[in-house]
PDB file of C-alpha atoms in Angstrom:
ATOM      1  CA  UNK E 769      -2.498  13.463 -11.512  1.00 52.00           C
ATOM      2  CA  UNK E 770      -3.395  10.707  -9.346  1.00 59.00           C
ATOM      3  CA  UNK E 771      -7.238   9.185  -9.851  1.00 64.00           C
ATOM      4  CA  UNK E 772      -7.124   7.347  -6.411  1.00 66.00           C
ATOM      5  CA  UNK E 773      -6.366  10.638  -4.453  1.00 64.00           C
ATOM      6  CA  UNK E 774      -8.608  12.724  -6.349  1.00 70.00           C
ATOM      7  CA  UNK E 775     -11.590  10.045  -5.927  1.00 75.00           C
ATOM      8  CA  UNK E 776     -10.559   9.493  -2.376  1.00 72.00           C
ATOM      9  CA  UNK E 777     -10.874  13.488  -1.802  1.00 73.00           C
ATOM     10  CA  UNK E 778     -14.252  13.635  -3.515  1.00 81.00           C
ATOM     11  CA  UNK E 779     -15.687  10.593  -1.476  1.00 82.00           C
ATOM     12  CA  UNK E 780     -14.303  12.032   1.832  1.00 79.00           C
ATOM     13  CA  UNK E 781     -15.709  15.533   1.091  1.00 86.00           C
ATOM     14  CA  UNK E 782     -19.063  14.006   0.232  1.00 90.00           C
ATOM     15  CA  UNK E 783     -19.043  11.765   3.383  1.00 89.00           C
ATOM     16  CA  UNK E 784     -19.536   8.756   1.186  1.00 85.00           C
ATOM     17  CA  UNK E 785     -17.732   5.130   1.503  1.00 81.00           C
ATOM     18  CA  UNK E 786     -15.823   3.249  -1.016  1.00 77.00           C
ATOM     19  CA  UNK E 787     -16.151  -0.439  -1.179  1.00 80.00           C
ATOM     20  CA  UNK E 788     -13.802  -3.108  -2.741  1.00 76.00           C
ATOM     21  CA  UNK E 789     -15.367  -4.836  -5.993  1.00 79.00           C
ATOM     22  CA  UNK E 790     -13.186  -7.972  -6.309  1.00 76.00           C
ATOM     23  CA  UNK E 791     -13.905  -8.524  -9.892  1.00 76.00           C
ATOM     24  CA  UNK E 792     -12.336  -5.196 -10.615  1.00 72.00           C
ATOM     25  CA  UNK E 793      -9.088  -6.285  -9.441  1.00 68.00           C
ATOM     26  CA  UNK E 794      -6.377  -6.855 -12.034  1.00 65.00           C
ATOM     27  CA  UNK E 795      -3.389  -8.903 -11.213  1.00 63.00           C
ATOM     28  CA  UNK E 796       0.125  -7.938 -12.153  1.00 59.00           C
ATOM     29  CA  UNK E 797       3.503  -9.371 -12.219  1.00 58.00           C
ATOM     30  CA  UNK E 798       5.848  -8.744  -9.179  1.00 54.00           C
ATOM     31  CA  UNK E 799       8.722  -9.630 -11.451  1.00 57.00           C
ATOM     32  CA  UNK E 800       9.344  -6.140 -12.627  1.00 60.00           C
ATOM     33  CA  UNK E 801      12.821  -5.333 -13.840  1.00 69.00           C
ATOM     34  CA  UNK E 802      14.734  -3.079 -11.285  1.00 71.00           C
ATOM     35  CA  UNK E 803      14.414  -0.030 -13.240  1.00 77.00           C
ATOM     36  CA  UNK E 804      10.540  -0.445 -13.604  1.00 77.00           C
ATOM     37  CA  UNK E 805      10.280  -1.431  -9.803  1.00 77.00           C
ATOM     38  CA  UNK E 806      12.206   1.585  -8.773  1.00 82.00           C
ATOM     39  CA  UNK E 807      10.235   4.024 -11.087  1.00 84.00           C
ATOM     40  CA  UNK E 808       6.837   2.431  -9.525  1.00 83.00           C
ATOM     41  CA  UNK E 809       8.253   2.814  -5.945  1.00 86.00           C
ATOM     42  CA  UNK E 810       9.446   6.570  -6.714  1.00 88.00           C
ATOM     43  CA  UNK E 811       5.960   7.236  -8.250  1.00 87.00           C
ATOM     44  CA  UNK E 812       4.426   6.089  -5.066  1.00 86.00           C
ATOM     45  CA  UNK E 813       6.665   8.323  -3.153  1.00 88.00           C
ATOM     46  CA  UNK E 814       5.738  11.274  -5.032  1.00 86.00           C
ATOM     47  CA  UNK E 815       1.966  10.429  -4.588  1.00 83.00           C
ATOM     48  CA  UNK E 816       2.979  10.732  -0.847  1.00 84.00           C
ATOM     49  CA  UNK E 817       4.833  13.913  -1.066  1.00 85.00           C
ATOM     50  CA  UNK E 818       2.152  15.756  -3.104  1.00 81.00           C
ATOM     51  CA  UNK E 819      -1.166  14.446  -1.388  1.00 78.00           C
ATOM     52  CA  UNK E 820       0.063  13.128   2.051  1.00 81.00           C
ATOM     53  CA  UNK E 821       3.072  15.135   2.897  1.00 84.00           C
ATOM     54  CA  UNK E 822       3.256  14.277   6.495  1.00 87.00           C
ATOM     55  CA  UNK E 823       3.556  10.604   5.611  1.00 88.00           C
ATOM     56  CA  UNK E 824       6.214  11.420   2.959  1.00 87.00           C
ATOM     57  CA  UNK E 825       8.155  13.212   5.615  1.00 88.00           C
ATOM     58  CA  UNK E 826       7.935  10.315   8.111  1.00 90.00           C
ATOM     59  CA  UNK E 827       9.061   8.005   5.426  1.00 87.00           C
ATOM     60  CA  UNK E 828      12.627   9.056   5.296  1.00 82.00           C
ATOM     61  CA  UNK E 829      13.577   8.584   9.005  1.00 89.00           C
ATOM     62  CA  UNK E 830      11.538   5.057   8.901  1.00 88.00           C
ATOM     63  CA  UNK E 831      13.455   3.836   5.772  1.00 85.00           C
ATOM     64  CA  UNK E 832      16.787   5.125   7.237  1.00 84.00           C
ATOM     65  CA  UNK E 833      16.327   3.341  10.600  1.00 88.00           C
ATOM     66  CA  UNK E 834      15.390   0.154   8.669  1.00 85.00           C
ATOM     67  CA  UNK E 835      18.458   0.260   6.598  1.00 84.00           C
ATOM     68  CA  UNK E 836      20.713   1.184   9.678  1.00 88.00           C
ATOM     69  CA  UNK E 837      19.288  -2.071  11.396  1.00 87.00           C
ATOM     70  CA  UNK E 838      19.842  -3.944   8.286  1.00 84.00           C
ATOM     71  CA  UNK E 839      23.329  -2.685   7.911  1.00 87.00           C
ATOM     72  CA  UNK E 840      24.264  -3.241  11.421  1.00 91.00           C
ATOM     73  CA  UNK E 841      23.572  -6.961  11.157  1.00 90.00           C
ATOM     74  CA  UNK E 842      26.679  -7.731   8.911  1.00 91.00           C
ATOM     75  CA  UNK E 843      28.782  -5.277  10.848  1.00 93.00           C
ATOM     76  CA  UNK E 844      28.042  -6.914  14.312  1.00 94.00           C
ATOM     77  CA  UNK E 845      28.860 -10.330  12.990  1.00 94.00           C
ATOM     78  CA  UNK E 846      32.347  -9.141  11.563  1.00 95.00           C
ATOM     79  CA  UNK E 847      33.072  -7.183  14.612  1.00 95.00           C
ATOM     80  CA  UNK E 848      32.251 -10.099  16.873  1.00 94.00           C
ATOM     81  CA  UNK E 849      34.355 -12.494  14.816  1.00 94.00           C
ATOM     82  CA  UNK E 850      37.533 -10.351  14.897  1.00 95.00           C
ATOM     83  CA  UNK E 851      37.253  -8.859  18.546  1.00 94.00           C
ATOM     84  CA  UNK E 852      36.500 -10.140  22.065  1.00 94.00           C
ATOM     85  CA  UNK E 853      33.012  -8.546  22.039  1.00 94.00           C
ATOM     86  CA  UNK E 854      30.111 -10.771  21.514  1.00 94.00           C
ATOM     87  CA  UNK E 855      27.514 -10.447  18.709  1.00 93.00           C
ATOM     88  CA  UNK E 856      24.913  -9.560  21.346  1.00 93.00           C
ATOM     89  CA  UNK E 857      27.218  -7.010  23.246  1.00 93.00           C
ATOM     90  CA  UNK E 858      27.327  -5.152  19.740  1.00 93.00           C
ATOM     91  CA  UNK E 859      23.579  -5.007  19.555  1.00 92.00           C
ATOM     92  CA  UNK E 860      23.452  -7.661  16.818  1.00 92.00           C
ATOM     93  CA  UNK E 861      20.096  -9.241  18.368  1.00 93.00           C
ATOM     94  CA  UNK E 862      17.799  -6.379  17.179  1.00 91.00           C
ATOM     95  CA  UNK E 863      18.805  -6.543  13.534  1.00 91.00           C
ATOM     96  CA  UNK E 864      18.740 -10.401  13.549  1.00 91.00           C
ATOM     97  CA  UNK E 865      15.180 -10.210  14.979  1.00 92.00           C
ATOM     98  CA  UNK E 866      14.096  -7.402  12.485  1.00 88.00           C
ATOM     99  CA  UNK E 867      15.414  -9.308   9.241  1.00 85.00           C
ATOM    100  CA  UNK E 868      14.209 -12.499  10.632  1.00 88.00           C
ATOM    101  CA  UNK E 869      10.671 -11.078  11.176  1.00 89.00           C
ATOM    102  CA  UNK E 870      10.767  -9.353   7.689  1.00 84.00           C
ATOM    103  CA  UNK E 871      11.686 -12.546   6.079  1.00 85.00           C
ATOM    104  CA  UNK E 872       8.990 -14.331   7.951  1.00 90.00           C
ATOM    105  CA  UNK E 873       6.336 -11.845   6.840  1.00 88.00           C
ATOM    106  CA  UNK E 874       7.397 -12.380   3.203  1.00 87.00           C
ATOM    107  CA  UNK E 875       5.153 -15.451   2.647  1.00 89.00           C
ATOM    108  CA  UNK E 876       2.142 -13.347   3.485  1.00 89.00           C
ATOM    109  CA  UNK E 877       2.633 -11.875  -0.066  1.00 82.00           C
ATOM    110  CA  UNK E 878       1.366 -15.292  -1.487  1.00 84.00           C
ATOM    111  CA  UNK E 879      -1.945 -14.755   0.248  1.00 84.00           C
ATOM    112  CA  UNK E 880      -2.479 -12.036  -2.606  1.00 77.00           C
ATOM    113  CA  UNK E 881      -1.894 -14.474  -5.490  1.00 77.00           C
ATOM    114  CA  UNK E 882       1.001 -16.570  -6.968  1.00 80.00           C
ATOM    115  CA  UNK E 883       4.437 -15.406  -7.285  1.00 81.00           C
ATOM    116  CA  UNK E 884       6.547 -16.749 -10.210  1.00 80.00           C
ATOM    117  CA  UNK E 885       9.777 -16.848  -8.474  1.00 83.00           C
ATOM    118  CA  UNK E 886       9.085 -16.949  -4.976  1.00 85.00           C
ATOM    119  CA  UNK E 887      12.807 -18.082  -3.874  1.00 86.00           C
ATOM    120  CA  UNK E 888      14.192 -14.999  -5.606  1.00 84.00           C
ATOM    121  CA  UNK E 889      11.338 -12.654  -4.185  1.00 81.00           C
ATOM    122  CA  UNK E 890      12.081 -13.943  -0.726  1.00 84.00           C
ATOM    123  CA  UNK E 891      15.866 -13.452  -0.670  1.00 81.00           C
ATOM    124  CA  UNK E 892      15.410 -10.010  -2.268  1.00 80.00           C
ATOM    125  CA  UNK E 893      13.158  -8.571   0.411  1.00 79.00           C
ATOM    126  CA  UNK E 894      15.803  -7.071   2.574  1.00 76.00           C
ATOM    127  CA  UNK E 895      17.487  -5.700  -0.348  1.00 77.00           C
ATOM    128  CA  UNK E 896      14.433  -3.803  -1.476  1.00 79.00           C
ATOM    129  CA  UNK E 897      14.794  -1.517   1.297  1.00 78.00           C
ATOM    130  CA  UNK E 898      17.738   0.195  -0.504  1.00 81.00           C
ATOM    131  CA  UNK E 899      15.513   0.687  -3.435  1.00 84.00           C
ATOM    132  CA  UNK E 900      12.839   2.343  -1.376  1.00 82.00           C
ATOM    133  CA  UNK E 901      15.463   4.710   0.049  1.00 84.00           C
ATOM    134  CA  UNK E 902      16.947   5.512  -3.323  1.00 85.00           C
ATOM    135  CA  UNK E 903      13.268   6.377  -4.856  1.00 87.00           C
ATOM    136  CA  UNK E 904      12.431   8.275  -1.782  1.00 86.00           C
ATOM    137  CA  UNK E 905      15.518  10.626  -2.031  1.00 87.00           C
ATOM    138  CA  UNK E 906      14.757  11.349  -5.802  1.00 87.00           C
ATOM    139  CA  UNK E 907      11.665  12.508  -4.887  1.00 89.00           C
ATOM    140  CA  UNK E 908      13.331  15.496  -3.018  1.00 87.00           C
ATOM    141  CA  UNK E 909      14.535  16.998  -6.159  1.00 87.00           C
ATOM    142  CA  UNK E 910      11.368  16.893  -8.281  1.00 88.00           C
ATOM    143  CA  UNK E 911       7.876  17.688  -8.440  1.00 89.00           C
ATOM    144  CA  UNK E 912       7.171  15.888 -11.402  1.00 89.00           C
ATOM    145  CA  UNK E 913       5.555  12.419 -11.725  1.00 87.00           C
ATOM    146  CA  UNK E 914       6.328  10.381 -14.852  1.00 84.00           C
ATOM    147  CA  UNK E 915       3.498   7.918 -15.808  1.00 81.00           C
ATOM    148  CA  UNK E 916       3.290   5.852 -18.912  1.00 80.00           C
ATOM    149  CA  UNK E 917       5.846   8.387 -20.427  1.00 84.00           C
ATOM    150  CA  UNK E 918       3.588  11.312 -19.643  1.00 88.00           C
ATOM    151  CA  UNK E 919       5.105  13.801 -17.232  1.00 89.00           C
ATOM    152  CA  UNK E 920       2.960  15.813 -14.865  1.00 88.00           C
ATOM    153  CA  UNK E 921       4.476  18.598 -12.912  1.00 90.00           C
ATOM    154  CA  UNK E 922       2.485  19.257  -9.771  1.00 86.00           C
ATOM    155  CA  UNK E 923       2.076  22.206  -7.459  1.00 84.00           C
ATOM    156  CA  UNK E 924       3.814  21.221  -3.944  1.00 76.00           C
ATOM    157  CA  UNK E 925       1.307  20.409  -1.122  1.00 72.00           C
ATOM    158  CA  UNK E 926      -2.022  20.845  -3.313  1.00 74.00           C
ATOM    159  CA  UNK E 927      -0.866  18.234  -5.865  1.00 75.00           C
ATOM    160  CA  UNK E 928      -2.611  20.103  -8.635  1.00 82.00           C
ATOM    161  CA  UNK E 929      -1.212  19.619 -12.073  1.00 85.00           C
ATOM    162  CA  UNK E 930       0.436  22.633 -13.564  1.00 89.00           C
ATOM    163  CA  UNK E 931       1.788  21.231 -16.531  1.00 91.00           C
ATOM    164  CA  UNK E 932       1.754  18.240 -18.659  1.00 91.00           C
ATOM    165  CA  UNK E 933       4.444  17.127 -21.170  1.00 92.00           C
ATOM    166  CA  UNK E 934       3.529  14.137 -23.438  1.00 91.00           C
ATOM    167  CA  UNK E 935       6.434  11.999 -24.958  1.00 86.00           C
ATOM    168  CA  UNK E 936       5.833  13.279 -28.561  1.00 81.00           C
ATOM    169  CA  UNK E 937       5.787  17.194 -27.491  1.00 69.00           C
TER     170      UNK E 937
END
């Protein structure tokens, strides 16, 4: 179902090496609508589930941890403003540092190319973690990858395609 994974397996099995060929890279817009972005992330998570199951299994606790940290920032701010406990006593420093570093790292995306609406992209970064969790959660309930309207039903763990359904069928 995924040429990258199939080719990677062939290259590794035959003890060969892949090289990056810059002229073969095509640019794409980062300004995808939310539905298309979520579908893309879900597809990437399904690739992990089928071909690198151990990484897929690690993704859920990592994303939950990140979301907990991000949720705790406003909670600590609110509680500290209505109680005698300080923001730092409530553990507000960790999510503040994490979110700050996440935002500081965001400009590195510009090294890969121009981003049309960078201000929007920048402020949406912390919110994208919710989309990651949603897309990952959806992969628990399916073994199907939809790519360009074609549905590929895969065998768990091996990632072999066991059925293909095209839009006109």
